[in-house]
PDB file of C-alpha atoms in Angstrom:
ATOM      1  CA  UNK A   1    -115.805 -44.825-113.063  1.00 93.00           C
ATOM      2  CA  UNK A   2    -113.802 -41.883-114.412  1.00 94.00           C
ATOM      3  CA  UNK A   3    -112.065 -42.661-117.702  1.00 96.00           C
ATOM      4  CA  UNK A   4    -109.644 -40.176-119.261  1.00 95.00           C
ATOM      5  CA  UNK A   5    -107.601 -40.048-122.479  1.00 93.00           C
ATOM      6  CA  UNK A   6    -104.298 -38.322-123.184  1.00 91.00           C
ATOM      7  CA  UNK A   7    -104.297 -35.348-125.553  1.00 88.00           C
ATOM      8  CA  UNK A   8    -102.741 -37.396-128.348  1.00 89.00           C
ATOM      9  CA  UNK A   9    -105.397 -40.061-127.882  1.00 93.00           C
ATOM     10  CA  UNK A  10    -108.132 -37.420-128.071  1.00 92.00           C
ATOM     11  CA  UNK A  11    -106.799 -36.647-131.546  1.00 91.00           C
ATOM     12  CA  UNK A  12    -107.100 -40.293-132.547  1.00 91.00           C
ATOM     13  CA  UNK A  13    -110.683 -40.265-131.256  1.00 91.00           C
ATOM     14  CA  UNK A  14    -111.505 -37.131-133.248  1.00 90.00           C
ATOM     15  CA  UNK A  15    -112.231 -35.077-130.114  1.00 91.00           C
ATOM     16  CA  UNK A  16    -109.548 -32.487-130.949  1.00 89.00           C
ATOM     17  CA  UNK A  17    -108.324 -31.256-134.325  1.00 82.00           C
ATOM     18  CA  UNK A  18    -104.594 -31.676-133.769  1.00 73.00           C
ATOM     19  CA  UNK A  19    -103.602 -35.250-134.495  1.00 75.00           C
ATOM     20  CA  UNK A  20    -100.316 -36.936-133.622  1.00 83.00           C
ATOM     21  CA  UNK A  21     -99.690 -40.231-135.364  1.00 87.00           C
ATOM     22  CA  UNK A  22     -99.609 -42.907-132.659  1.00 93.00           C
ATOM     23  CA  UNK A  23     -99.888 -46.695-132.709  1.00 95.00           C
ATOM     24  CA  UNK A  24    -100.851 -46.809-129.021  1.00 96.00           C
ATOM     25  CA  UNK A  25    -103.832 -45.098-127.395  1.00 95.00           C
ATOM     26  CA  UNK A  26    -103.456 -44.039-123.760  1.00 95.00           C
ATOM     27  CA  UNK A  27    -106.320 -44.101-121.277  1.00 96.00           C
ATOM     28  CA  UNK A  28    -106.402 -43.560-117.518  1.00 95.00           C
ATOM     29  CA  UNK A  29    -108.772 -44.884-114.877  1.00 96.00           C
ATOM     30  CA  UNK A  30    -108.886 -41.990-112.447  1.00 94.00           C
ATOM     31  CA  UNK A  31    -109.715 -41.302-108.821  1.00 92.00           C
ATOM     32  CA  UNK A  32    -108.093 -40.165-105.571  1.00 90.00           C
ATOM     33  CA  UNK A  33    -105.052 -42.373-105.028  1.00 94.00           C
ATOM     34  CA  UNK A  34    -104.560 -44.094-101.675  1.00 96.00           C
ATOM     35  CA  UNK A  35    -100.771 -43.798-102.036  1.00 97.00           C
ATOM     36  CA  UNK A  36     -98.627 -40.696-101.570  1.00 96.00           C
ATOM     37  CA  UNK A  37     -95.745 -40.762-104.084  1.00 97.00           C
ATOM     38  CA  UNK A  38     -93.694 -37.574-103.852  1.00 96.00           C
ATOM     39  CA  UNK A  39     -93.482 -37.045-107.626  1.00 94.00           C
ATOM     40  CA  UNK A  40     -97.101 -37.721-108.581  1.00 92.00           C
ATOM     41  CA  UNK A  41     -99.972 -35.304-109.185  1.00 88.00           C
ATOM     42  CA  UNK A  42    -102.385 -37.999-107.955  1.00 89.00           C
ATOM     43  CA  UNK A  43    -100.685 -38.454-104.585  1.00 92.00           C
ATOM     44  CA  UNK A  44    -103.012 -38.639-101.607  1.00 92.00           C
ATOM     45  CA  UNK A  45    -101.726 -35.429 -99.988  1.00 90.00           C
ATOM     46  CA  UNK A  46    -101.583 -33.331-103.165  1.00 87.00           C
ATOM     47  CA  UNK A  47    -104.161 -30.700-104.076  1.00 76.00           C
ATOM     48  CA  UNK A  48    -103.725 -30.810-107.852  1.00 66.00           C
ATOM     49  CA  UNK A  49    -106.369 -31.262-110.536  1.00 62.00           C
ATOM     50  CA  UNK A  50    -106.683 -34.983-111.266  1.00 57.00           C
ATOM     51  CA  UNK A  51    -106.693 -34.320-115.002  1.00 53.00           C
ATOM     52  CA  UNK A  52    -102.866 -34.312-114.962  1.00 53.00           C
ATOM     53  CA  UNK A  53    -100.511 -37.292-115.083  1.00 57.00           C
ATOM     54  CA  UNK A  54     -96.879 -36.209-115.353  1.00 55.00           C
ATOM     55  CA  UNK A  55     -97.219 -32.987-117.379  1.00 58.00           C
ATOM     56  CA  UNK A  56     -99.940 -34.346-119.698  1.00 65.00           C
ATOM     57  CA  UNK A  57    -103.588 -33.254-119.470  1.00 74.00           C
ATOM     58  CA  UNK A  58    -106.027 -36.168-119.614  1.00 86.00           C
ATOM     59  CA  UNK A  59    -109.643 -35.307-120.448  1.00 90.00           C
ATOM     60  CA  UNK A  60    -112.711 -37.344-119.586  1.00 93.00           C
ATOM     61  CA  UNK A  61    -114.058 -39.674-122.260  1.00 94.00           C
ATOM     62  CA  UNK A  62    -116.828 -42.252-122.493  1.00 93.00           C
ATOM     63  CA  UNK A  63    -116.313 -45.998-122.263  1.00 90.00           C
ATOM     64  CA  UNK A  64    -117.847 -46.082-125.761  1.00 89.00           C
ATOM     65  CA  UNK A  65    -114.641 -44.455-127.014  1.00 90.00           C
ATOM     66  CA  UNK A  66    -112.805 -47.639-126.080  1.00 90.00           C
ATOM     67  CA  UNK A  67    -114.867 -49.607-128.574  1.00 84.00           C
ATOM     68  CA  UNK A  68    -114.364 -47.191-131.446  1.00 81.00           C
ATOM     69  CA  UNK A  69    -110.594 -46.728-131.487  1.00 88.00           C
ATOM     70  CA  UNK A  70    -108.436 -48.621-133.990  1.00 90.00           C
ATOM     71  CA  UNK A  71    -104.804 -48.840-132.858  1.00 95.00           C
ATOM     72  CA  UNK A  72    -102.139 -51.513-132.430  1.00 97.00           C
ATOM     73  CA  UNK A  73    -102.170 -51.270-128.635  1.00 97.00           C
ATOM     74  CA  UNK A  74    -104.237 -49.746-125.847  1.00 97.00           C
ATOM     75  CA  UNK A  75    -102.435 -48.692-122.683  1.00 97.00           C
ATOM     76  CA  UNK A  76    -104.469 -48.382-119.491  1.00 98.00           C
ATOM     77  CA  UNK A  77    -102.881 -46.337-116.700  1.00 96.00           C
ATOM     78  CA  UNK A  78    -104.638 -47.139-113.439  1.00 98.00           C
ATOM     79  CA  UNK A  79    -104.688 -44.853-110.410  1.00 97.00           C
ATOM     80  CA  UNK A  80    -104.860 -46.771-107.118  1.00 98.00           C
ATOM     81  CA  UNK A  81    -108.194 -45.420-105.886  1.00 97.00           C
ATOM     82  CA  UNK A  82    -110.653 -47.452-103.843  1.00 97.00           C
ATOM     83  CA  UNK A  83    -112.520 -49.716-106.233  1.00 97.00           C
ATOM     84  CA  UNK A  84    -110.002 -49.529-109.083  1.00 98.00           C
ATOM     85  CA  UNK A  85    -109.932 -53.318-109.543  1.00 98.00           C
ATOM     86  CA  UNK A  86    -113.672 -53.489-110.189  1.00 98.00           C
ATOM     87  CA  UNK A  87    -113.479 -50.659-112.743  1.00 97.00           C
ATOM     88  CA  UNK A  88    -110.398 -52.089-114.444  1.00 98.00           C
ATOM     89  CA  UNK A  89    -111.986 -55.499-114.823  1.00 97.00           C
ATOM     90  CA  UNK A  90    -115.084 -53.851-116.326  1.00 96.00           C
ATOM     91  CA  UNK A  91    -112.947 -51.967-118.855  1.00 97.00           C
ATOM     92  CA  UNK A  92    -110.975 -55.101-119.765  1.00 97.00           C
ATOM     93  CA  UNK A  93    -114.232 -56.883-120.565  1.00 96.00           C
ATOM     94  CA  UNK A  94    -115.198 -54.013-122.893  1.00 94.00           C
ATOM     95  CA  UNK A  95    -111.802 -54.244-124.603  1.00 95.00           C
ATOM     96  CA  UNK A  96    -111.833 -58.018-125.033  1.00 94.00           C
ATOM     97  CA  UNK A  97    -109.961 -59.019-128.191  1.00 94.00           C
ATOM     98  CA  UNK A  98    -107.721 -55.933-128.316  1.00 95.00           C
ATOM     99  CA  UNK A  99    -104.009 -55.776-127.464  1.00 97.00           C
ATOM    100  CA  UNK A 100    -103.922 -54.227-123.996  1.00 98.00           C
ATOM    101  CA  UNK A 101    -101.166 -53.137-121.645  1.00 98.00           C
ATOM    102  CA  UNK A 102    -102.082 -52.282-118.066  1.00 99.00           C
ATOM    103  CA  UNK A 103     -99.943 -50.132-115.785  1.00 98.00           C
ATOM    104  CA  UNK A 104    -101.161 -50.711-112.240  1.00 99.00           C
ATOM    105  CA  UNK A 105     -99.783 -50.885-108.705  1.00 98.00           C
ATOM    106  CA  UNK A 106    -100.778 -54.524-108.285  1.00 98.00           C
ATOM    107  CA  UNK A 107    -100.243 -55.856-104.780  1.00 97.00           C
ATOM    108  CA  UNK A 108    -100.295 -59.627-105.271  1.00 99.00           C
ATOM    109  CA  UNK A 109     -99.668 -62.286-107.894  1.00 99.00           C
ATOM    110  CA  UNK A 110    -103.347 -63.227-107.594  1.00 99.00           C
ATOM    111  CA  UNK A 111    -104.289 -59.714-108.699  1.00 99.00           C
ATOM    112  CA  UNK A 112    -101.922 -59.971-111.667  1.00 99.00           C
ATOM    113  CA  UNK A 113    -103.420 -63.376-112.551  1.00 99.00           C
ATOM    114  CA  UNK A 114    -106.899 -61.847-112.633  1.00 98.00           C
ATOM    115  CA  UNK A 115    -105.893 -59.296-115.274  1.00 98.00           C
ATOM    116  CA  UNK A 116    -104.176 -61.856-117.499  1.00 99.00           C
ATOM    117  CA  UNK A 117    -107.269 -64.066-117.223  1.00 98.00           C
ATOM    118  CA  UNK A 118    -109.219 -61.177-118.775  1.00 98.00           C
ATOM    119  CA  UNK A 119    -106.965 -61.131-121.829  1.00 98.00           C
ATOM    120  CA  UNK A 120    -104.333 -58.449-121.301  1.00 98.00           C
ATOM    121  CA  UNK A 121    -101.113 -58.690-123.319  1.00 98.00           C
ATOM    122  CA  UNK A 122     -98.762 -57.250-120.695  1.00 99.00           C
ATOM    123  CA  UNK A 123     -98.647 -55.535-117.322  1.00 99.00           C
ATOM    124  CA  UNK A 124     -96.469 -52.723-116.025  1.00 99.00           C
ATOM    125  CA  UNK A 125     -95.374 -52.992-112.395  1.00 99.00           C
ATOM    126  CA  UNK A 126     -93.620 -49.709-111.765  1.00 98.00           C
ATOM    127  CA  UNK A 127     -90.600 -49.413-109.498  1.00 99.00           C
ATOM    128  CA  UNK A 128     -90.019 -45.730-110.361  1.00 98.00           C
ATOM    129  CA  UNK A 129     -87.208 -45.244-107.793  1.00 99.00           C
ATOM    130  CA  UNK A 130     -84.310 -47.735-108.015  1.00 99.00           C
ATOM    131  CA  UNK A 131     -82.509 -46.669-104.827  1.00 99.00           C
ATOM    132  CA  UNK A 132     -84.048 -48.733-102.017  1.00 98.00           C
ATOM    133  CA  UNK A 133     -83.769 -46.005 -99.363  1.00 98.00           C
ATOM    134  CA  UNK A 134     -85.211 -43.335-101.661  1.00 99.00           C
ATOM    135  CA  UNK A 135     -87.911 -45.751-102.816  1.00 99.00           C
ATOM    136  CA  UNK A 136     -89.193 -45.986 -99.257  1.00 98.00           C
ATOM    137  CA  UNK A 137     -88.973 -42.225 -98.752  1.00 98.00           C
ATOM    138  CA  UNK A 138     -90.389 -41.006-102.097  1.00 98.00           C
ATOM    139  CA  UNK A 139     -92.696 -43.753-103.313  1.00 97.00           C
ATOM    140  CA  UNK A 140     -93.437 -45.714-100.177  1.00 96.00           C
ATOM    141  CA  UNK A 141     -93.750 -49.445 -99.746  1.00 96.00           C
ATOM    142  CA  UNK A 142     -91.433 -52.420 -99.444  1.00 98.00           C
ATOM    143  CA  UNK A 143     -88.771 -52.427-102.189  1.00 98.00           C
ATOM    144  CA  UNK A 144     -87.758 -56.070-101.711  1.00 98.00           C
ATOM    145  CA  UNK A 145     -91.373 -57.234-101.682  1.00 98.00           C
ATOM    146  CA  UNK A 146     -91.996 -55.458-105.000  1.00 99.00           C
ATOM    147  CA  UNK A 147     -88.836 -56.998-106.514  1.00 99.00           C
ATOM    148  CA  UNK A 148     -90.056 -60.441-105.480  1.00 99.00           C
ATOM    149  CA  UNK A 149     -93.494 -59.780-106.980  1.00 99.00           C
ATOM    150  CA  UNK A 150     -91.957 -58.632-110.275  1.00 99.00           C
ATOM    151  CA  UNK A 151     -89.702 -61.695-110.382  1.00 99.00           C
ATOM    152  CA  UNK A 152     -92.594 -64.068-109.645  1.00 99.00           C
ATOM    153  CA  UNK A 153     -94.788 -62.419-112.285  1.00 99.00           C
ATOM    154  CA  UNK A 154     -91.984 -62.601-114.861  1.00 99.00           C
ATOM    155  CA  UNK A 155     -91.476 -66.304-114.161  1.00 99.00           C
ATOM    156  CA  UNK A 156     -95.180 -66.994-114.597  1.00 99.00           C
ATOM    157  CA  UNK A 157     -95.709 -64.671-117.592  1.00 99.00           C
ATOM    158  CA  UNK A 158     -92.361 -64.582-119.456  1.00 98.00           C
ATOM    159  CA  UNK A 159     -91.893 -61.620-121.799  1.00 98.00           C
ATOM    160  CA  UNK A 160     -95.092 -59.948-120.604  1.00 99.00           C
ATOM    161  CA  UNK A 161     -93.898 -57.903-117.627  1.00 99.00           C
ATOM    162  CA  UNK A 162     -92.634 -54.321-117.833  1.00 99.00           C
ATOM    163  CA  UNK A 163     -91.428 -51.948-115.161  1.00 99.00           C
ATOM    164  CA  UNK A 164     -91.058 -48.162-115.195  1.00 98.00           C
ATOM    165  CA  UNK A 165     -88.008 -46.290-113.922  1.00 99.00           C
ATOM    166  CA  UNK A 166     -87.722 -42.544-113.344  1.00 98.00           C
ATOM    167  CA  UNK A 167     -84.255 -41.063-113.866  1.00 99.00           C
ATOM    168  CA  UNK A 168     -83.430 -38.124-111.609  1.00 98.00           C
ATOM    169  CA  UNK A 169     -84.785 -39.246-108.243  1.00 98.00           C
ATOM    170  CA  UNK A 170     -81.405 -39.070-106.493  1.00 98.00           C
ATOM    171  CA  UNK A 171     -80.137 -42.468-107.603  1.00 99.00           C
ATOM    172  CA  UNK A 172     -76.659 -43.096-109.026  1.00 99.00           C
ATOM    173  CA  UNK A 173     -75.968 -44.265-112.576  1.00 99.00           C
ATOM    174  CA  UNK A 174     -74.461 -47.460-111.154  1.00 99.00           C
ATOM    175  CA  UNK A 175     -77.726 -48.198-109.353  1.00 99.00           C
ATOM    176  CA  UNK A 176     -79.674 -47.700-112.578  1.00 99.00           C
ATOM    177  CA  UNK A 177     -77.391 -49.957-114.599  1.00 99.00           C
ATOM    178  CA  UNK A 178     -77.368 -52.649-111.904  1.00 99.00           C
ATOM    179  CA  UNK A 179     -81.161 -52.479-111.943  1.00 99.00           C
ATOM    180  CA  UNK A 180     -81.236 -52.882-115.751  1.00 99.00           C
ATOM    181  CA  UNK A 181     -79.128 -56.037-115.497  1.00 99.00           C
ATOM    182  CA  UNK A 182     -81.383 -57.434-112.774  1.00 99.00           C
ATOM    183  CA  UNK A 183     -84.486 -56.824-114.877  1.00 99.00           C
ATOM    184  CA  UNK A 184     -82.792 -58.299-117.953  1.00 99.00           C
ATOM    185  CA  UNK A 185     -82.049 -61.430-115.934  1.00 98.00           C
ATOM    186  CA  UNK A 186     -85.691 -61.562-114.816  1.00 98.00           C
ATOM    187  CA  UNK A 187     -86.889 -61.133-118.419  1.00 98.00           C
ATOM    188  CA  UNK A 188     -88.562 -57.835-117.530  1.00 99.00           C
ATOM    189  CA  UNK A 189     -88.638 -54.902-119.950  1.00 98.00           C
ATOM    190  CA  UNK A 190     -87.708 -51.451-118.611  1.00 98.00           C
ATOM    191  CA  UNK A 191     -89.417 -48.231-119.703  1.00 98.00           C
ATOM    192  CA  UNK A 192     -87.442 -45.083-118.901  1.00 98.00           C
ATOM    193  CA  UNK A 193     -88.894 -41.753-117.812  1.00 96.00           C
ATOM    194  CA  UNK A 194     -87.221 -38.491-116.864  1.00 96.00           C
ATOM    195  CA  UNK A 195     -88.272 -36.939-113.572  1.00 97.00           C
ATOM    196  CA  UNK A 196     -90.754 -34.134-114.279  1.00 92.00           C
ATOM    197  CA  UNK A 197     -91.500 -31.629-111.490  1.00 93.00           C
ATOM    198  CA  UNK A 198     -95.240 -31.047-111.097  1.00 89.00           C
ATOM    199  CA  UNK A 199     -96.508 -28.007-109.221  1.00 89.00           C
ATOM    200  CA  UNK A 200     -98.229 -28.962-105.980  1.00 90.00           C
ATOM    201  CA  UNK A 201     -96.313 -32.216-105.452  1.00 93.00           C
ATOM    202  CA  UNK A 202     -93.728 -32.792-102.735  1.00 95.00           C
ATOM    203  CA  UNK A 203     -90.952 -32.708-105.338  1.00 97.00           C
ATOM    204  CA  UNK A 204     -92.195 -29.669-107.275  1.00 94.00           C
ATOM    205  CA  UNK A 205     -88.863 -27.850-106.747  1.00 96.00           C
ATOM    206  CA  UNK A 206     -86.617 -30.757-107.708  1.00 97.00           C
ATOM    207  CA  UNK A 207     -84.601 -30.219-110.897  1.00 97.00           C
ATOM    208  CA  UNK A 208     -85.111 -32.644-113.832  1.00 96.00           C
ATOM    209  CA  UNK A 209     -82.116 -34.733-114.916  1.00 97.00           C
ATOM    210  CA  UNK A 210     -79.489 -33.293-117.209  1.00 96.00           C
ATOM    211  CA  UNK A 211     -80.244 -34.429-120.766  1.00 96.00           C
ATOM    212  CA  UNK A 212     -76.684 -35.567-121.416  1.00 97.00           C
ATOM    213  CA  UNK A 213     -76.865 -37.835-118.374  1.00 98.00           C
ATOM    214  CA  UNK A 214     -80.261 -39.106-119.500  1.00 98.00           C
ATOM    215  CA  UNK A 215     -78.867 -39.931-122.975  1.00 98.00           C
ATOM    216  CA  UNK A 216     -76.107 -42.034-121.393  1.00 98.00           C
ATOM    217  CA  UNK A 217     -78.658 -43.934-119.336  1.00 99.00           C
ATOM    218  CA  UNK A 218     -80.881 -44.451-122.394  1.00 99.00           C
ATOM    219  CA  UNK A 219     -77.939 -45.826-124.362  1.00 99.00           C
ATOM    220  CA  UNK A 220     -76.885 -48.053-121.461  1.00 99.00           C
ATOM    221  CA  UNK A 221     -80.388 -49.506-121.206  1.00 99.00           C
ATOM    222  CA  UNK A 222     -80.505 -50.122-124.959  1.00 99.00           C
ATOM    223  CA  UNK A 223     -77.103 -51.821-125.056  1.00 99.00           C
ATOM    224  CA  UNK A 224     -77.954 -54.065-122.105  1.00 99.00           C
ATOM    225  CA  UNK A 225     -81.318 -55.176-123.474  1.00 98.00           C
ATOM    226  CA  UNK A 226     -80.685 -55.133-127.226  1.00 98.00           C
ATOM    227  CA  UNK A 227     -76.941 -55.859-127.522  1.00 98.00           C
ATOM    228  CA  UNK A 228     -76.446 -57.859-124.317  1.00 98.00           C
ATOM    229  CA  UNK A 229     -73.227 -56.045-123.419  1.00 99.00           C
ATOM    230  CA  UNK A 230     -71.282 -56.877-120.261  1.00 98.00           C
ATOM    231  CA  UNK A 231     -70.782 -54.544-117.299  1.00 98.00           C
ATOM    232  CA  UNK A 232     -67.198 -53.715-118.354  1.00 98.00           C
ATOM    233  CA  UNK A 233     -68.706 -51.758-121.274  1.00 99.00           C
ATOM    234  CA  UNK A 234     -69.454 -49.002-118.761  1.00 99.00           C
ATOM    235  CA  UNK A 235     -66.774 -46.820-117.168  1.00 98.00           C
ATOM    236  CA  UNK A 236     -67.737 -45.149-113.903  1.00 98.00           C
ATOM    237  CA  UNK A 237     -66.290 -42.228-112.005  1.00 97.00           C
ATOM    238  CA  UNK A 238     -67.429 -42.991-108.509  1.00 97.00           C
ATOM    239  CA  UNK A 239     -70.956 -44.264-109.117  1.00 98.00           C
ATOM    240  CA  UNK A 240     -71.711 -42.037-112.099  1.00 98.00           C
ATOM    241  CA  UNK A 241     -71.351 -43.148-115.717  1.00 98.00           C
ATOM    242  CA  UNK A 242     -68.380 -41.430-117.345  1.00 98.00           C
ATOM    243  CA  UNK A 243     -67.926 -43.351-120.596  1.00 97.00           C
ATOM    244  CA  UNK A 244     -69.457 -46.153-122.654  1.00 98.00           C
ATOM    245  CA  UNK A 245     -66.948 -48.365-124.471  1.00 98.00           C
ATOM    246  CA  UNK A 246     -68.895 -49.413-127.525  1.00 98.00           C
ATOM    247  CA  UNK A 247     -68.109 -48.864-131.191  1.00 97.00           C
ATOM    248  CA  UNK A 248     -70.802 -46.983-133.093  1.00 98.00           C
ATOM    249  CA  UNK A 249     -73.012 -48.995-135.416  1.00 97.00           C
ATOM    250  CA  UNK A 250     -75.974 -47.993-137.541  1.00 96.00           C
ATOM    251  CA  UNK A 251     -79.347 -47.527-135.826  1.00 97.00           C
ATOM    252  CA  UNK A 252     -77.908 -47.070-132.325  1.00 98.00           C
ATOM    253  CA  UNK A 253     -79.830 -43.790-132.288  1.00 98.00           C
ATOM    254  CA  UNK A 254     -82.928 -45.857-131.587  1.00 98.00           C
ATOM    255  CA  UNK A 255     -81.702 -45.960-128.003  1.00 98.00           C
ATOM    256  CA  UNK A 256     -83.190 -42.472-127.598  1.00 98.00           C
ATOM    257  CA  UNK A 257     -86.710 -43.484-128.630  1.00 97.00           C
ATOM    258  CA  UNK A 258     -89.474 -44.062-126.096  1.00 96.00           C
ATOM    259  CA  UNK A 259     -88.912 -47.379-124.334  1.00 96.00           C
ATOM    260  CA  UNK A 260     -91.552 -49.729-123.007  1.00 93.00           C
ATOM    261  CA  UNK A 261     -94.166 -51.925-124.640  1.00 94.00           C
ATOM    262  CA  UNK A 262     -94.139 -52.519-128.388  1.00 94.00           C
ATOM    263  CA  UNK A 263     -95.629 -49.527-130.296  1.00 94.00           C
ATOM    264  CA  UNK A 264     -95.359 -47.218-127.256  1.00 94.00           C
ATOM    265  CA  UNK A 265     -94.443 -43.588-128.034  1.00 90.00           C
ATOM    266  CA  UNK A 266     -95.855 -41.402-125.181  1.00 83.00           C
ATOM    267  CA  UNK A 267     -95.396 -38.050-127.014  1.00 74.00           C
ATOM    268  CA  UNK A 268     -94.386 -35.052-124.843  1.00 72.00           C
ATOM    269  CA  UNK A 269     -94.813 -36.958-121.589  1.00 73.00           C
ATOM    270  CA  UNK A 270     -91.758 -35.394-119.949  1.00 77.00           C
ATOM    271  CA  UNK A 271     -91.510 -32.038-121.708  1.00 72.00           C
ATOM    272  CA  UNK A 272     -93.539 -29.384-123.513  1.00 70.00           C
ATOM    273  CA  UNK A 273     -93.919 -29.523-127.317  1.00 72.00           C
ATOM    274  CA  UNK A 274     -91.013 -27.537-128.737  1.00 74.00           C
ATOM    275  CA  UNK A 275     -88.574 -28.611-126.023  1.00 86.00           C
ATOM    276  CA  UNK A 276     -85.866 -31.142-126.821  1.00 90.00           C
ATOM    277  CA  UNK A 277     -87.468 -34.485-125.910  1.00 92.00           C
ATOM    278  CA  UNK A 278     -86.059 -36.781-123.286  1.00 95.00           C
ATOM    279  CA  UNK A 279     -87.699 -39.682-125.147  1.00 95.00           C
ATOM    280  CA  UNK A 280     -88.078 -39.176-128.896  1.00 95.00           C
ATOM    281  CA  UNK A 281     -91.331 -40.601-130.228  1.00 92.00           C
ATOM    282  CA  UNK A 282     -90.225 -40.603-133.886  1.00 93.00           C
ATOM    283  CA  UNK A 283     -86.959 -41.870-135.328  1.00 95.00           C
ATOM    284  CA  UNK A 284     -84.801 -39.495-137.358  1.00 94.00           C
ATOM    285  CA  UNK A 285     -81.186 -39.550-138.554  1.00 94.00           C
ATOM    286  CA  UNK A 286     -80.186 -36.772-136.137  1.00 96.00           C
ATOM    287  CA  UNK A 287     -80.378 -39.384-133.399  1.00 98.00           C
ATOM    288  CA  UNK A 288     -77.433 -41.158-135.025  1.00 98.00           C
ATOM    289  CA  UNK A 289     -75.313 -38.011-134.746  1.00 97.00           C
ATOM    290  CA  UNK A 290     -76.302 -37.711-131.094  1.00 97.00           C
ATOM    291  CA  UNK A 291     -75.160 -41.233-130.291  1.00 98.00           C
ATOM    292  CA  UNK A 292     -71.888 -40.743-132.197  1.00 98.00           C
ATOM    293  CA  UNK A 293     -71.105 -37.696-130.060  1.00 96.00           C
ATOM    294  CA  UNK A 294     -71.894 -39.646-126.911  1.00 97.00           C
ATOM    295  CA  UNK A 295     -69.501 -42.449-127.877  1.00 97.00           C
ATOM    296  CA  UNK A 296     -66.585 -40.187-128.870  1.00 89.00           C
TER     297      UNK A 296
END
């Protein structure tokens, strides 16, 4: 078993001097993935050091580190290598009693059941690519089958299923917003990511999404899930979001914070420190000015 921790988590463990305040610790069960996603540094056909996930370096740690960390949530990212289920179940037994989120490419409801039986709080079943044709091309697999699995899991474990979506994979804004409404109806939370080109992957030359577009999508997701707005709130030009008809109110800037499980922050997951974040991991009043400009 190869267990890794994100750089921010290494700070929480005392393995590096620089410490970022985080309520969630991020660990990864690592190995050579059997899948071949075009955006991922762990893809089967990619010759990239396994220590990367997105642009973050994950260093090896001991399973003893799992016992010694004191946070509000532990997030386990699981690479789909041969034998990952055995290793994941071993780690979940070590973590018994802690609040755990697992992000894993589960294939069946039975597999999902097995993780909940070991005490996890929630599970992330990533879609990543919301356009069905591009899903098949970039990520691989059966889009409809995954949608059915997510729906079945959400019915069985209400409020405990999350999915991940990457903005900038060639999808339209209308497809993203339709997807948000579908997940809202299922009772599934959506965590947003910005596409990040990784050297050595099939999509290494693809350009990340424009930040202004990403802000609109963040705000749309927030309004759908937190304010329960109707579709006529969104004005489209073709299939791209042109305007959001919503009057500003205090704290709307929270739309630009990291989305996902409770206490999730994922610092610098999509950009280098010093760059303007796609997902802000700390709230500040400047976010309110940003949302005001977007709604003008």
